[in-house]
PDB file of C-alpha atoms in Angstrom:
ATOM      1  CA  MET A   1     116.308 121.845 116.909  1.00  0.00           C
ATOM      2  CA  GLN A   2     113.946 119.309 116.621  1.00  0.00           C
ATOM      3  CA  PRO A   3     109.812 119.801 115.260  1.00  0.00           C
ATOM      4  CA  ASP A   4     107.688 120.366 118.282  1.00  0.00           C
ATOM      5  CA  LYS A   5     104.598 121.155 115.436  1.00  0.00           C
ATOM      6  CA  TYR A   6     100.952 119.745 115.855  1.00  0.00           C
ATOM      7  CA  TYR A   7      99.133 120.023 112.239  1.00  0.00           C
ATOM      8  CA  VAL A   8      94.753 119.606 112.454  1.00  0.00           C
ATOM      9  CA  PHE A   9      93.315 118.487 109.521  1.00  0.00           C
ATOM     10  CA  ASP A  10      89.721 118.444 109.075  1.00  0.00           C
ATOM     11  CA  ILE A  11      88.066 115.675 107.765  1.00  0.00           C
ATOM     12  CA  THR A  12      84.823 115.717 107.878  1.00  0.00           C
ATOM     13  CA  LYS A  13      85.796 114.456 103.423  1.00  0.00           C
ATOM     14  CA  PRO A  14      89.094 112.493 103.260  1.00  0.00           C
ATOM     15  CA  VAL A  15      91.885 113.022 102.588  1.00  0.00           C
ATOM     16  CA  HIS A  16      93.358 112.828  98.969  1.00  0.00           C
ATOM     17  CA  PHE A  17      95.534 109.665  98.279  1.00  0.00           C
ATOM     18  CA  VAL A  18      98.659 110.541  95.972  1.00  0.00           C
ATOM     19  CA  ASN A  19     100.545 108.088  96.322  1.00  0.00           C
ATOM     20  CA  ILE A  20     102.940 105.197  99.311  1.00  0.00           C
ATOM     21  CA  GLY A  21     106.053 102.984  98.751  1.00  0.00           C
ATOM     22  CA  ASP A  22     108.764 101.366 100.546  1.00  0.00           C
ATOM     23  CA  HIS A  23     111.754 101.690 100.193  1.00  0.00           C
ATOM     24  CA  THR A  24     115.468 100.527 101.331  1.00  0.00           C
ATOM     25  CA  GLY A  25     118.428 102.426 101.198  1.00  0.00           C
ATOM     26  CA  ASP A  26     122.067 100.913 101.548  1.00  0.00           C
ATOM     27  CA  GLN A  27     124.683 102.381 104.386  1.00  0.00           C
ATOM     28  CA  ASP A  28     125.399 104.902 101.563  1.00  0.00           C
ATOM     29  CA  TYR A  29     122.237 106.061 101.729  1.00  0.00           C
ATOM     30  CA  ILE A  30     120.614 109.530 101.364  1.00  0.00           C
ATOM     31  CA  HIS A  31     117.865 111.254 100.810  1.00  0.00           C
ATOM     32  CA  THR A  32     117.889 112.982  97.894  1.00  0.00           C
ATOM     33  CA  ARG A  33     117.631 116.959  97.860  1.00  0.00           C
ATOM     34  CA  ARG A  34     113.594 118.297  96.657  1.00  0.00           C
ATOM     35  CA  ILE A  35     110.921 120.143  96.668  1.00  0.00           C
ATOM     36  CA  MET A  36     107.278 118.116  97.662  1.00  0.00           C
ATOM     37  CA  PRO A  37     104.196 119.897  95.923  1.00  0.00           C
ATOM     38  CA  ASP A  38     102.404 117.541  98.724  1.00  0.00           C
ATOM     39  CA  TYR A  39     102.511 116.713 102.583  1.00  0.00           C
ATOM     40  CA  GLU A  40     104.578 113.086 102.918  1.00  0.00           C
ATOM     41  CA  LEU A  41     104.721 110.732 105.373  1.00  0.00           C
ATOM     42  CA  PHE A  42     108.154 108.748 105.785  1.00  0.00           C
ATOM     43  CA  VAL A  43     107.516 105.681 108.366  1.00  0.00           C
ATOM     44  CA  ILE A  44     110.557 104.180 109.249  1.00  0.00           C
ATOM     45  CA  LYS A  45     110.298 100.465 109.164  1.00  0.00           C
ATOM     46  CA  SER A  46     114.252 100.406 111.041  1.00  0.00           C
ATOM     47  CA  GLY A  47     118.024 101.502 110.162  1.00  0.00           C
ATOM     48  CA  LYS A  48     117.670 105.141 110.736  1.00  0.00           C
ATOM     49  CA  LEU A  49     116.965 108.178 108.092  1.00  0.00           C
ATOM     50  CA  ALA A  50     119.200 111.842 108.855  1.00  0.00           C
ATOM     51  CA  MET A  51     116.878 114.499 106.857  1.00  0.00           C
ATOM     52  CA  LYS A  52     116.382 118.027 107.276  1.00  0.00           C
ATOM     53  CA  GLN A  53     113.407 121.162 106.454  1.00  0.00           C
ATOM     54  CA  GLY A  54     113.843 124.538 107.339  1.00  0.00           C
ATOM     55  CA  ALA A  55     114.984 124.094 110.699  1.00  0.00           C
ATOM     56  CA  TYR A  56     114.022 121.081 111.035  1.00  0.00           C
ATOM     57  CA  ASP A  57     116.521 118.513 111.916  1.00  0.00           C
ATOM     58  CA  PHE A  58     114.972 114.833 111.527  1.00  0.00           C
ATOM     59  CA  ASN A  59     117.215 111.899 113.047  1.00  0.00           C
ATOM     60  CA  GLY A  60     114.535 109.242 112.809  1.00  0.00           C
ATOM     61  CA  LYS A  61     115.250 104.979 113.917  1.00  0.00           C
ATOM     62  CA  GLN A  62     112.746 102.450 113.805  1.00  0.00           C
ATOM     63  CA  GLY A  63     108.758 103.339 114.577  1.00  0.00           C
ATOM     64  CA  GLU A  64     109.294 107.699 114.269  1.00  0.00           C
ATOM     65  CA  VAL A  65     107.630 109.181 111.652  1.00  0.00           C
ATOM     66  CA  PHE A  66     108.207 111.966 110.279  1.00  0.00           C
ATOM     67  CA  PHE A  67     106.032 114.972 108.469  1.00  0.00           C
ATOM     68  CA  HIS A  68     106.779 117.111 106.130  1.00  0.00           C
ATOM     69  CA  LEU A  69     105.238 119.970 104.776  1.00  0.00           C
ATOM     70  CA  PRO A  70     104.669 120.716 101.336  1.00  0.00           C
ATOM     71  CA  HIS A  71     107.067 123.236  99.173  1.00  0.00           C
ATOM     72  CA  VAL A  72     109.878 122.965 102.038  1.00  0.00           C
ATOM     73  CA  ILE A  73     112.803 121.735 100.654  1.00  0.00           C
ATOM     74  CA  GLN A  74     114.409 118.624 102.270  1.00  0.00           C
ATOM     75  CA  TYR A  75     117.302 116.743 101.958  1.00  0.00           C
ATOM     76  CA  GLY A  76     119.431 113.799 103.840  1.00  0.00           C
ATOM     77  CA  THR A  77     121.928 114.969 106.498  1.00  0.00           C
ATOM     78  CA  GLU A  78     124.425 111.808 106.509  1.00  0.00           C
ATOM     79  CA  PRO A  79     124.352 107.719 104.877  1.00  0.00           C
ATOM     80  CA  ASN A  80     123.610 105.023 106.984  1.00  0.00           C
ATOM     81  CA  TYR A  81     121.060 102.271 106.310  1.00  0.00           C
ATOM     82  CA  VAL A  82     117.614 102.848 106.555  1.00  0.00           C
ATOM     83  CA  GLU A  83     113.484 100.709 105.106  1.00  0.00           C
ATOM     84  CA  PHE A  84     110.952 102.974 104.972  1.00  0.00           C
ATOM     85  CA  TYR A  85     107.281 103.432 104.050  1.00  0.00           C
ATOM     86  CA  TRP A  86     106.911 106.781 102.205  1.00  0.00           C
ATOM     87  CA  LEU A  87     103.077 108.617 101.805  1.00  0.00           C
ATOM     88  CA  HIS A  88     101.928 111.211 100.186  1.00  0.00           C
ATOM     89  CA  PHE A  89      98.228 112.997 100.451  1.00  0.00           C
ATOM     90  CA  THR A  90      96.707 116.280  99.741  1.00  0.00           C
ATOM     91  CA  SER A  91      94.347 118.115 101.674  1.00  0.00           C
ATOM     92  CA  GLU A  92      91.055 120.905 100.509  1.00  0.00           C
ATOM     93  CA  THR A  93      91.516 122.064 103.308  1.00  0.00           C
ATOM     94  CA  GLU A  94      94.702 123.719 105.331  1.00  0.00           C
ATOM     95  CA  PRO A  95      95.411 122.741 108.773  1.00  0.00           C
ATOM     96  CA  THR A  96      94.845 124.363 112.280  1.00  0.00           C
ATOM     97  CA  GLU A  97      99.304 124.793 113.272  1.00  0.00           C
ATOM     98  CA  LEU A  98      99.902 124.164 116.570  1.00  0.00           C
ATOM     99  CA  THR A  99     102.698 123.233 119.271  1.00  0.00           C
ATOM    100  CA  MET A 100     102.516 120.441 121.836  1.00  0.00           C
ATOM    101  CA  PRO A 101     101.168 122.469 124.607  1.00  0.00           C
ATOM    102  CA  GLN A 102      98.408 124.817 122.727  1.00  0.00           C
ATOM    103  CA  LEU A 103      97.410 120.915 121.540  1.00  0.00           C
ATOM    104  CA  ALA A 104      97.371 119.177 124.803  1.00  0.00           C
ATOM    105  CA  LYS A 105      94.920 122.000 126.764  1.00  0.00           C
ATOM    106  CA  ILE A 106      92.171 122.318 123.668  1.00  0.00           C
ATOM    107  CA  LEU A 107      92.110 118.691 124.015  1.00  0.00           C
ATOM    108  CA  ALA A 108      91.959 118.798 127.471  1.00  0.00           C
ATOM    109  CA  GLU A 109      89.622 121.258 127.403  1.00  0.00           C
ATOM    110  CA  GLN A 110      86.962 120.614 124.111  1.00  0.00           C
ATOM    111  CA  THR A 111      86.515 116.982 124.826  1.00  0.00           C
ATOM    112  CA  ASP A 112      84.830 116.822 121.276  1.00  0.00           C
ATOM    113  CA  PHE A 113      87.359 118.878 119.346  1.00  0.00           C
ATOM    114  CA  LEU A 114      88.560 115.440 117.475  1.00  0.00           C
ATOM    115  CA  THR A 115      85.388 114.943 115.727  1.00  0.00           C
ATOM    116  CA  ASN A 116      85.899 114.799 112.515  1.00  0.00           C
ATOM    117  CA  LYS A 117      89.700 115.793 112.770  1.00  0.00           C
ATOM    118  CA  ILE A 118      93.115 114.631 112.539  1.00  0.00           C
ATOM    119  CA  VAL A 119      96.375 115.342 114.296  1.00  0.00           C
ATOM    120  CA  VAL A 120      99.843 114.768 112.546  1.00  0.00           C
ATOM    121  CA  PRO A 121     102.447 115.323 114.183  1.00  0.00           C
ATOM    122  CA  GLN A 122     105.595 116.586 112.677  1.00  0.00           C
ATOM    123  CA  PHE A 123     107.400 114.275 114.764  1.00  0.00           C
ATOM    124  CA  PHE A 124     106.313 111.320 116.304  1.00  0.00           C
ATOM    125  CA  SER A 125     107.578 107.819 117.554  1.00  0.00           C
ATOM    126  CA  LEU A 126     104.713 105.682 117.682  1.00  0.00           C
ATOM    127  CA  THR A 127     103.493 103.294 120.784  1.00  0.00           C
ATOM    128  CA  ASP A 128     101.812 100.393 118.585  1.00  0.00           C
ATOM    129  CA  ARG A 129     104.533 100.174 115.384  1.00  0.00           C
ATOM    130  CA  GLN A 130     103.496  97.287 114.280  1.00  0.00           C
ATOM    131  CA  ARG A 131      99.913  97.591 113.829  1.00  0.00           C
ATOM    132  CA  PHE A 132     100.363 101.187 112.269  1.00  0.00           C
ATOM    133  CA  PHE A 133     103.281  99.248 109.834  1.00  0.00           C
ATOM    134  CA  MET A 134     100.609  97.415 108.992  1.00  0.00           C
ATOM    135  CA  GLN A 135      98.470  99.441 108.327  1.00  0.00           C
ATOM    136  CA  CYS A 136     101.108 101.183 105.667  1.00  0.00           C
ATOM    137  CA  GLY A 137     101.221  97.732 104.105  1.00  0.00           C
ATOM    138  CA  ASP A 138      97.990  96.808 103.829  1.00  0.00           C
ATOM    139  CA  LEU A 139      97.630 100.108 101.747  1.00  0.00           C
ATOM    140  CA  PHE A 140     100.980 100.446  99.703  1.00  0.00           C
ATOM    141  CA  ALA A 141      99.830  96.327  98.723  1.00  0.00           C
ATOM    142  CA  THR A 142      96.179  96.910  97.833  1.00  0.00           C
ATOM    143  CA  TRP A 143      97.054 100.440  95.680  1.00  0.00           C
ATOM    144  CA  ARG A 144      99.479  99.100  93.806  1.00  0.00           C
ATOM    145  CA  THR A 145      96.864  96.118  92.733  1.00  0.00           C
ATOM    146  CA  GLU A 146      93.050  98.450  92.833  1.00  0.00           C
ATOM    147  CA  ARG A 147      94.158 101.456  91.977  1.00  0.00           C
ATOM    148  CA  ASN A 148      90.822 102.536  93.684  1.00  0.00           C
ATOM    149  CA  GLN A 149      90.790 106.404  94.111  1.00  0.00           C
ATOM    150  CA  THR A 150      87.803 106.655  96.627  1.00  0.00           C
ATOM    151  CA  GLU A 151      89.705 103.722  98.621  1.00  0.00           C
ATOM    152  CA  GLY A 152      92.462 105.491  98.580  1.00  0.00           C
ATOM    153  CA  ASN A 153      92.049 108.330 100.537  1.00  0.00           C
ATOM    154  CA  TYR A 154      89.779 106.257 103.549  1.00  0.00           C
ATOM    155  CA  ALA A 155      92.682 104.186 103.438  1.00  0.00           C
ATOM    156  CA  VAL A 156      94.951 106.958 104.399  1.00  0.00           C
ATOM    157  CA  THR A 157      92.611 108.805 106.223  1.00  0.00           C
ATOM    158  CA  SER A 158      92.386 105.807 108.319  1.00  0.00           C
ATOM    159  CA  LEU A 159      95.826 105.659 108.940  1.00  0.00           C
ATOM    160  CA  MET A 160      95.910 109.181 110.031  1.00  0.00           C
ATOM    161  CA  LEU A 161      93.684 108.644 112.321  1.00  0.00           C
ATOM    162  CA  GLU A 162      95.454 105.863 113.703  1.00  0.00           C
ATOM    163  CA  LEU A 163      98.327 107.913 114.006  1.00  0.00           C
ATOM    164  CA  THR A 164      96.087 110.429 115.860  1.00  0.00           C
ATOM    165  CA  LYS A 165      95.041 108.694 118.035  1.00  0.00           C
ATOM    166  CA  GLN A 166      98.515 106.798 118.762  1.00  0.00           C
ATOM    167  CA  LEU A 167      99.266 110.246 119.841  1.00  0.00           C
ATOM    168  CA  VAL A 168      96.694 111.845 121.579  1.00  0.00           C
ATOM    169  CA  ARG A 169      96.462 108.814 124.007  1.00  0.00           C
ATOM    170  CA  LYS A 170     100.495 108.996 124.849  1.00  0.00           C
ATOM    171  CA  LEU A 171      99.295 113.271 125.311  1.00  0.00           C
ATOM    172  CA  LEU A 172      96.544 112.643 127.272  1.00  0.00           C
ATOM    173  CA  PRO A 173      94.702 108.954 127.859  1.00  0.00           C
ATOM    174  CA  GLY A 174      91.405 108.720 127.110  1.00  0.00           C
ATOM    175  CA  ALA A 175      91.266 111.735 125.408  1.00  0.00           C
ATOM    176  CA  ALA A 176      91.408 110.601 121.595  1.00  0.00           C
ATOM    177  CA  ARG A 177      87.641 109.061 120.395  1.00  0.00           C
ATOM    178  CA  HIS A 178      85.811 109.532 117.286  1.00  0.00           C
ATOM    179  CA  SER A 179      82.634 109.141 116.506  1.00  0.00           C
ATOM    180  CA  ARG A 180      80.597 106.090 116.151  1.00  0.00           C
ATOM    181  CA  LYS A 181      79.508 106.379 112.525  1.00  0.00           C
ATOM    182  CA  LEU A 182      83.807 107.265 111.727  1.00  0.00           C
ATOM    183  CA  GLN A 183      84.474 103.919 113.263  1.00  0.00           C
ATOM    184  CA  THR A 184      81.719 102.235 111.283  1.00  0.00           C
ATOM    185  CA  ALA A 185      82.911 104.113 108.081  1.00  0.00           C
ATOM    186  CA  LEU A 186      86.171 102.858 108.439  1.00  0.00           C
ATOM    187  CA  VAL A 187      85.578  98.971 109.680  1.00  0.00           C
ATOM    188  CA  TYR A 188      83.372  98.976 107.360  1.00  0.00           C
ATOM    189  CA  ILE A 189      86.284  99.822 104.680  1.00  0.00           C
ATOM    190  CA  HIS A 190      88.590  97.567 106.168  1.00  0.00           C
ATOM    191  CA  ASP A 191      86.039  94.708 105.342  1.00  0.00           C
ATOM    192  CA  ASN A 192      85.350  95.774 102.022  1.00  0.00           C
ATOM    193  CA  ARG A 193      88.885  97.053 100.870  1.00  0.00           C
ATOM    194  CA  CYS A 194      89.185  93.875  97.935  1.00  0.00           C
ATOM    195  CA  ASN A 195      85.735  95.853  96.421  1.00  0.00           C
ATOM    196  CA  PRO A 196      84.627  98.920  94.656  1.00  0.00           C
ATOM    197  CA  ILE A 197      84.087 101.019  97.173  1.00  0.00           C
ATOM    198  CA  THR A 198      81.945 104.400  96.016  1.00  0.00           C
ATOM    199  CA  VAL A 199      81.136 107.470  99.311  1.00  0.00           C
ATOM    200  CA  ALA A 200      77.139 105.671  98.946  1.00  0.00           C
ATOM    201  CA  ASN A 201      78.529 102.736 100.062  1.00  0.00           C
ATOM    202  CA  VAL A 202      79.786 104.017 103.659  1.00  0.00           C
ATOM    203  CA  ALA A 203      77.097 106.391 103.836  1.00  0.00           C
ATOM    204  CA  GLU A 204      74.880 103.187 103.868  1.00  0.00           C
ATOM    205  CA  ALA A 205      76.589 101.348 105.933  1.00  0.00           C
ATOM    206  CA  CYS A 206      76.208 103.987 109.050  1.00  0.00           C
ATOM    207  CA  MET A 207      72.927 105.057 107.937  1.00  0.00           C
ATOM    208  CA  CYS A 208      73.935 108.663 107.137  1.00  0.00           C
ATOM    209  CA  HIS A 209      73.406 110.925 104.036  1.00  0.00           C
ATOM    210  CA  GLU A 210      76.305 110.194 101.481  1.00  0.00           C
ATOM    211  CA  LYS A 211      76.932 114.419 102.267  1.00  0.00           C
ATOM    212  CA  TYR A 212      77.489 113.857 105.746  1.00  0.00           C
TER     213      TYR A 212
END
């Protein structure tokens, strides 16, 4: 059974970045059987990744993403060659779980629903895979050299916003809109990703208080 669940996170505060990796498995690769304490996103660059989490089967190919929940067993189901990014994060708040019909209805009726929110699908085919791969690659390279937690938090939140934008534009063209201040913050973080960044710096760039 393929998943049809969407998780809405409040990002009044950015999510907490844990780690990112870039993995290549040969033709006999089967993903390890394990239970993770964090949220995990798999981004398939090439090949095929066959996994199971709980009752759901994930059979993904290039340009597709899986989102796995914490504290649920996951394991590979068949050997394949694959290249993928993996990304772990946590959140201070529990996400709201929605089905596709519920999400589409809310987006159609509440034009400001996405303010300070991200929507993460359990399974999704990216509409702009190269843009998403590039953002994953930037985050991977930066984290390996800088290890700046605040920058990592904002970078992974920015990545999830890009995923949200691609998802919502696919479900409901024209619905994906984020606040001007949030967009300003993301541009500032991107432009200063090689420098030390604090919440106060971002707030100043957006002309608002850092608690905002």
